[in-house]
């Protein structure tokens, strides 16, 4: 069974048909740059470009980098244009895609759902937290395999700042941090999250999951196991498709 998944990020919009039996992309994904400003209309155009590229005519699951309530309404927009707030994303994107059935889910929640089903969180119980490091920091919290949606732990305060302003991949690039220096910031952040939730497992996702060997060994004094995401940067696409299949 195949469903289309689209992952909207602060820097790119990427998508592909997903083989839900394997939990992997059925075709090579297409990525287009996220427009700036990333308004609802311009982002919807990017989503349409990705979906149209494959000639897709079925259900589409779409992630959004912010809080999504009721599978439709956007409540926060930290890394895209603020005009997204209170937008009915399901209606907007469904209309732009010519009436295709659309499901919308928080981006980190989608990545987490995919990792729990097909990746590093498979068969893991207890408390599991997936953290995606990219333009911001997304989070997905699971208690005994059940998702607690829209946790947005990237906005926890750390040294007087949003944690993602200090420890995201974008912060590493913006401040030209070495892998070791950045890993120490991540360690401070993980220690704070661990103090609050005492997880058994942290799954590290986003683009940096492909480079885990460059930084994970610098992270010390965390009691939870820390592993890179197995689906790497495709987790959001897979999770979006999974949610669309579930709701369809």
GROMACS .gro file of C-alpha atoms in nm:
model
  248
    1UNK     CA    1   0.000   0.000   0.000
    2UNK     CA    2   0.128   0.345  -0.094
    3UNK     CA    3   0.030   0.687   0.043
    4UNK     CA    4   0.196   1.020  -0.038
    5UNK     CA    5   0.385   1.200   0.237
    6UNK     CA    6   0.504   1.563   0.240
    7UNK     CA    7   0.734   1.712   0.504
    8UNK     CA    8   0.722   2.093   0.533
    9UNK     CA    9   1.036   2.230   0.699
   10UNK     CA   10   1.186   2.568   0.762
   11UNK     CA   11   1.434   2.522   0.476
   12UNK     CA   12   1.278   2.265   0.245
   13UNK     CA   13   0.953   2.096   0.139
   14UNK     CA   14   1.010   1.733   0.048
   15UNK     CA   15   0.783   1.447  -0.044
   16UNK     CA   16   0.741   1.108  -0.208
   17UNK     CA   17   0.504   0.813  -0.224
   18UNK     CA   18   0.559   0.588   0.078
   19UNK     CA   19   0.544   0.208   0.090
   20UNK     CA   20   0.359   0.158   0.419
   21UNK     CA   21   0.445  -0.211   0.438
   22UNK     CA   22   0.817  -0.136   0.442
   23UNK     CA   23   0.804   0.205   0.608
   24UNK     CA   24   1.023   0.351   0.336
   25UNK     CA   25   0.997   0.576   0.032
   26UNK     CA   26   0.858   0.402  -0.277
   27UNK     CA   27   1.035   0.649  -0.507
   28UNK     CA   28   1.320   0.896  -0.471
   29UNK     CA   29   1.187   1.203  -0.295
   30UNK     CA   30   1.162   1.551  -0.447
   31UNK     CA   31   1.271   1.851  -0.243
   32UNK     CA   32   1.200   2.217  -0.318
   33UNK     CA   33   1.319   2.514  -0.114
   34UNK     CA   34   1.078   2.657   0.139
   35UNK     CA   35   0.978   3.003   0.010
   36UNK     CA   36   1.055   3.317   0.208
   37UNK     CA   37   0.836   3.452   0.343
   38UNK     CA   38   0.683   3.108   0.409
   39UNK     CA   39   0.319   3.221   0.394
   40UNK     CA   40   0.028   2.976   0.365
   41UNK     CA   41  -0.013   3.053  -0.007
   42UNK     CA   42   0.355   3.023  -0.102
   43UNK     CA   43   0.407   2.704   0.100
   44UNK     CA   44   0.090   2.553  -0.047
   45UNK     CA   45   0.235   2.622  -0.393
   46UNK     CA   46   0.552   2.434  -0.290
   47UNK     CA   47   0.349   2.138  -0.165
   48UNK     CA   48   0.154   2.133  -0.492
   49UNK     CA   49   0.478   2.135  -0.692
   50UNK     CA   50   0.606   1.832  -0.501
   51UNK     CA   51   0.281   1.634  -0.529
   52UNK     CA   52   0.223   1.723  -0.895
   53UNK     CA   53   0.576   1.607  -0.982
   54UNK     CA   54   0.468   1.251  -0.911
   55UNK     CA   55   0.125   1.281  -1.074
   56UNK     CA   56  -0.028   1.171  -0.744
   57UNK     CA   57  -0.409   1.149  -0.718
   58UNK     CA   58  -0.471   0.980  -0.382
   59UNK     CA   59  -0.458   1.075  -0.012
   60UNK     CA   60  -0.173   1.300   0.105
   61UNK     CA   61  -0.026   1.327   0.455
   62UNK     CA   62   0.149   1.657   0.527
   63UNK     CA   63   0.365   1.763   0.821
   64UNK     CA   64   0.380   2.117   0.959
   65UNK     CA   65   0.656   2.269   1.177
   66UNK     CA   66   0.429   2.383   1.460
   67UNK     CA   67   0.131   2.286   1.673
   68UNK     CA   68  -0.154   2.129   1.474
   69UNK     CA   69  -0.488   2.079   1.650
   70UNK     CA   70  -0.778   1.872   1.524
   71UNK     CA   71  -0.569   1.749   1.233
   72UNK     CA   72  -0.621   2.084   1.064
   73UNK     CA   73  -0.572   2.410   1.255
   74UNK     CA   74  -0.226   2.566   1.294
   75UNK     CA   75  -0.162   2.714   1.638
   76UNK     CA   76   0.208   2.809   1.629
   77UNK     CA   77   0.452   2.906   1.353
   78UNK     CA   78   0.799   2.958   1.498
   79UNK     CA   79   0.996   2.889   1.178
   80UNK     CA   80   0.747   2.990   0.908
   81UNK     CA   81   0.539   3.303   0.852
   82UNK     CA   82   0.312   3.400   1.142
   83UNK     CA   83   0.013   3.428   0.907
   84UNK     CA   84  -0.012   3.047   0.937
   85UNK     CA   85  -0.154   3.085   1.290
   86UNK     CA   86  -0.526   2.990   1.300
   87UNK     CA   87  -0.514   2.876   0.936
   88UNK     CA   88  -0.716   2.564   0.849
   89UNK     CA   89  -0.422   2.392   0.680
   90UNK     CA   90  -0.619   2.085   0.580
   91UNK     CA   91  -0.873   2.296   0.389
   92UNK     CA   92  -0.611   2.522   0.232
   93UNK     CA   93  -0.382   2.240   0.118
   94UNK     CA   94  -0.668   2.016   0.009
   95UNK     CA   95  -0.805   2.292  -0.211
   96UNK     CA   96  -0.460   2.367  -0.357
   97UNK     CA   97  -0.418   1.997  -0.439
   98UNK     CA   98  -0.744   1.991  -0.634
   99UNK     CA   99  -0.957   1.832  -0.364
  100UNK     CA  100  -0.729   1.541  -0.272
  101UNK     CA  101  -0.788   1.404   0.082
  102UNK     CA  102  -0.532   1.577   0.309
  103UNK     CA  103  -0.417   1.503   0.664
  104UNK     CA  104  -0.194   1.743   0.859
  105UNK     CA  105   0.028   1.651   1.157
  106UNK     CA  106   0.307   1.820   1.352
  107UNK     CA  107   0.639   1.744   1.181
  108UNK     CA  108   0.822   1.597   1.480
  109UNK     CA  109   0.517   1.392   1.579
  110UNK     CA  110   0.514   1.244   1.226
  111UNK     CA  111   0.884   1.160   1.245
  112UNK     CA  112   0.835   1.005   1.587
  113UNK     CA  113   0.542   0.790   1.475
  114UNK     CA  114   0.753   0.655   1.188
  115UNK     CA  115   1.053   0.581   1.412
  116UNK     CA  116   0.834   0.403   1.668
  117UNK     CA  117   0.680   0.182   1.401
  118UNK     CA  118   0.972   0.116   1.168
  119UNK     CA  119   1.290   0.258   1.322
  120UNK     CA  120   1.485   0.313   1.642
  121UNK     CA  121   1.177   0.310   1.867
  122UNK     CA  122   1.035  -0.018   1.739
  123UNK     CA  123   0.920  -0.246   2.023
  124UNK     CA  124   1.036   0.008   2.283
  125UNK     CA  125   0.806   0.084   2.574
  126UNK     CA  126   0.832   0.319   2.868
  127UNK     CA  127   0.890   0.686   2.788
  128UNK     CA  128   1.057   0.758   2.453
  129UNK     CA  129   1.136   1.108   2.323
  130UNK     CA  130   1.230   1.182   1.965
  131UNK     CA  131   1.401   1.516   1.903
  132UNK     CA  132   1.450   1.649   1.550
  133UNK     CA  133   1.734   1.898   1.505
  134UNK     CA  134   1.693   2.125   1.203
  135UNK     CA  135   1.584   2.486   1.157
  136UNK     CA  136   1.440   2.444   1.507
  137UNK     CA  137   1.408   2.153   1.749
  138UNK     CA  138   1.096   1.940   1.720
  139UNK     CA  139   0.986   1.682   1.975
  140UNK     CA  140   0.766   1.375   1.989
  141UNK     CA  141   0.686   1.222   2.329
  142UNK     CA  142   0.564   0.863   2.363
  143UNK     CA  143   0.435   0.697   2.680
  144UNK     CA  144   0.409   0.319   2.643
  145UNK     CA  145   0.402   0.360   2.266
  146UNK     CA  146   0.125   0.622   2.268
  147UNK     CA  147   0.198   0.968   2.123
  148UNK     CA  148   0.140   1.277   2.337
  149UNK     CA  149   0.097   1.527   2.048
  150UNK     CA  150   0.232   1.879   2.002
  151UNK     CA  151   0.482   1.883   2.288
  152UNK     CA  152   0.710   2.148   2.129
  153UNK     CA  153   0.999   2.084   2.370
  154UNK     CA  154   1.230   2.286   2.146
  155UNK     CA  155   1.080   2.594   2.310
  156UNK     CA  156   1.186   2.503   2.662
  157UNK     CA  157   1.392   2.785   2.810
  158UNK     CA  158   1.765   2.722   2.821
  159UNK     CA  159   1.999   2.992   2.958
  160UNK     CA  160   1.730   3.254   2.899
  161UNK     CA  161   1.662   3.152   2.538
  162UNK     CA  162   1.439   2.912   2.349
  163UNK     CA  163   1.641   2.590   2.349
  164UNK     CA  164   1.623   2.572   1.970
  165UNK     CA  165   1.794   2.910   1.941
  166UNK     CA  166   2.102   2.755   2.107
  167UNK     CA  167   2.098   2.387   2.013
  168UNK     CA  168   1.929   2.344   1.673
  169UNK     CA  169   2.125   2.256   1.360
  170UNK     CA  170   2.060   2.611   1.240
  171UNK     CA  171   2.220   2.747   1.561
  172UNK     CA  172   2.526   2.532   1.489
  173UNK     CA  173   2.552   2.681   1.140
  174UNK     CA  174   2.466   3.038   1.240
  175UNK     CA  175   2.732   3.045   1.513
  176UNK     CA  176   2.983   2.829   1.320
  177UNK     CA  177   3.009   2.584   1.612
  178UNK     CA  178   3.233   2.279   1.602
  179UNK     CA  179   3.061   1.943   1.640
  180UNK     CA  180   3.203   1.916   1.993
  181UNK     CA  181   3.088   2.263   2.100
  182UNK     CA  182   2.743   2.202   1.954
  183UNK     CA  183   2.723   1.858   2.119
  184UNK     CA  184   2.784   2.019   2.457
  185UNK     CA  185   2.488   2.250   2.396
  186UNK     CA  186   2.278   1.949   2.297
  187UNK     CA  187   2.393   1.770   2.612
  188UNK     CA  188   2.277   2.062   2.830
  189UNK     CA  189   1.942   2.055   2.653
  190UNK     CA  190   1.902   1.677   2.686
  191UNK     CA  191   1.985   1.698   3.057
  192UNK     CA  192   1.703   1.952   3.101
  193UNK     CA  193   1.452   1.736   2.909
  194UNK     CA  194   1.566   1.428   3.101
  195UNK     CA  195   1.512   1.605   3.433
  196UNK     CA  196   1.152   1.676   3.330
  197UNK     CA  197   1.051   1.344   3.172
  198UNK     CA  198   1.305   1.072   3.268
  199UNK     CA  199   1.283   0.888   2.934
  200UNK     CA  200   1.436   0.548   2.871
  201UNK     CA  201   1.534   0.648   2.518
  202UNK     CA  202   1.618   0.962   2.320
  203UNK     CA  203   1.598   0.930   1.940
  204UNK     CA  204   1.794   1.202   1.759
  205UNK     CA  205   1.639   1.290   1.423
  206UNK     CA  206   1.660   1.555   1.152
  207UNK     CA  207   1.945   1.599   0.906
  208UNK     CA  208   2.210   1.554   1.178
  209UNK     CA  209   2.100   1.192   1.226
  210UNK     CA  210   2.308   1.110   0.917
  211UNK     CA  211   2.618   1.241   1.096
  212UNK     CA  212   2.570   1.087   1.440
  213UNK     CA  213   2.931   0.965   1.449
  214UNK     CA  214   3.046   1.328   1.450
  215UNK     CA  215   2.878   1.430   1.775
  216UNK     CA  216   2.704   1.157   1.976
  217UNK     CA  217   3.027   1.045   2.145
  218UNK     CA  218   3.069   1.395   2.288
  219UNK     CA  219   2.739   1.373   2.478
  220UNK     CA  220   2.795   1.244   2.833
  221UNK     CA  221   2.617   1.214   3.168
  222UNK     CA  222   2.274   1.140   3.021
  223UNK     CA  223   2.109   0.836   3.182
  224UNK     CA  224   1.878   0.760   2.890
  225UNK     CA  225   2.001   0.567   2.589
  226UNK     CA  226   2.067   0.801   2.294
  227UNK     CA  227   2.043   0.669   1.936
  228UNK     CA  228   2.017   0.828   1.590
  229UNK     CA  229   1.693   0.798   1.395
  230UNK     CA  230   1.706   0.499   1.159
  231UNK     CA  231   1.480   0.659   0.897
  232UNK     CA  232   1.697   0.970   0.919
  233UNK     CA  233   1.554   1.270   0.738
  234UNK     CA  234   1.280   1.066   0.566
  235UNK     CA  235   1.100   0.995   0.894
  236UNK     CA  236   0.863   1.291   0.857
  237UNK     CA  237   0.753   1.187   0.508
  238UNK     CA  238   0.688   0.830   0.625
  239UNK     CA  239   0.502   0.942   0.937
  240UNK     CA  240   0.286   1.184   0.740
  241UNK     CA  241   0.182   0.904   0.507
  242UNK     CA  242   0.113   0.675   0.804
  243UNK     CA  243  -0.119   0.934   0.959
  244UNK     CA  244  -0.301   0.984   0.626
  245UNK     CA  245  -0.354   0.608   0.595
  246UNK     CA  246  -0.482   0.588   0.954
  247UNK     CA  247  -0.730   0.871   0.906
  248UNK     CA  248  -0.830   0.763   0.558
   0.00000   0.00000   0.00000
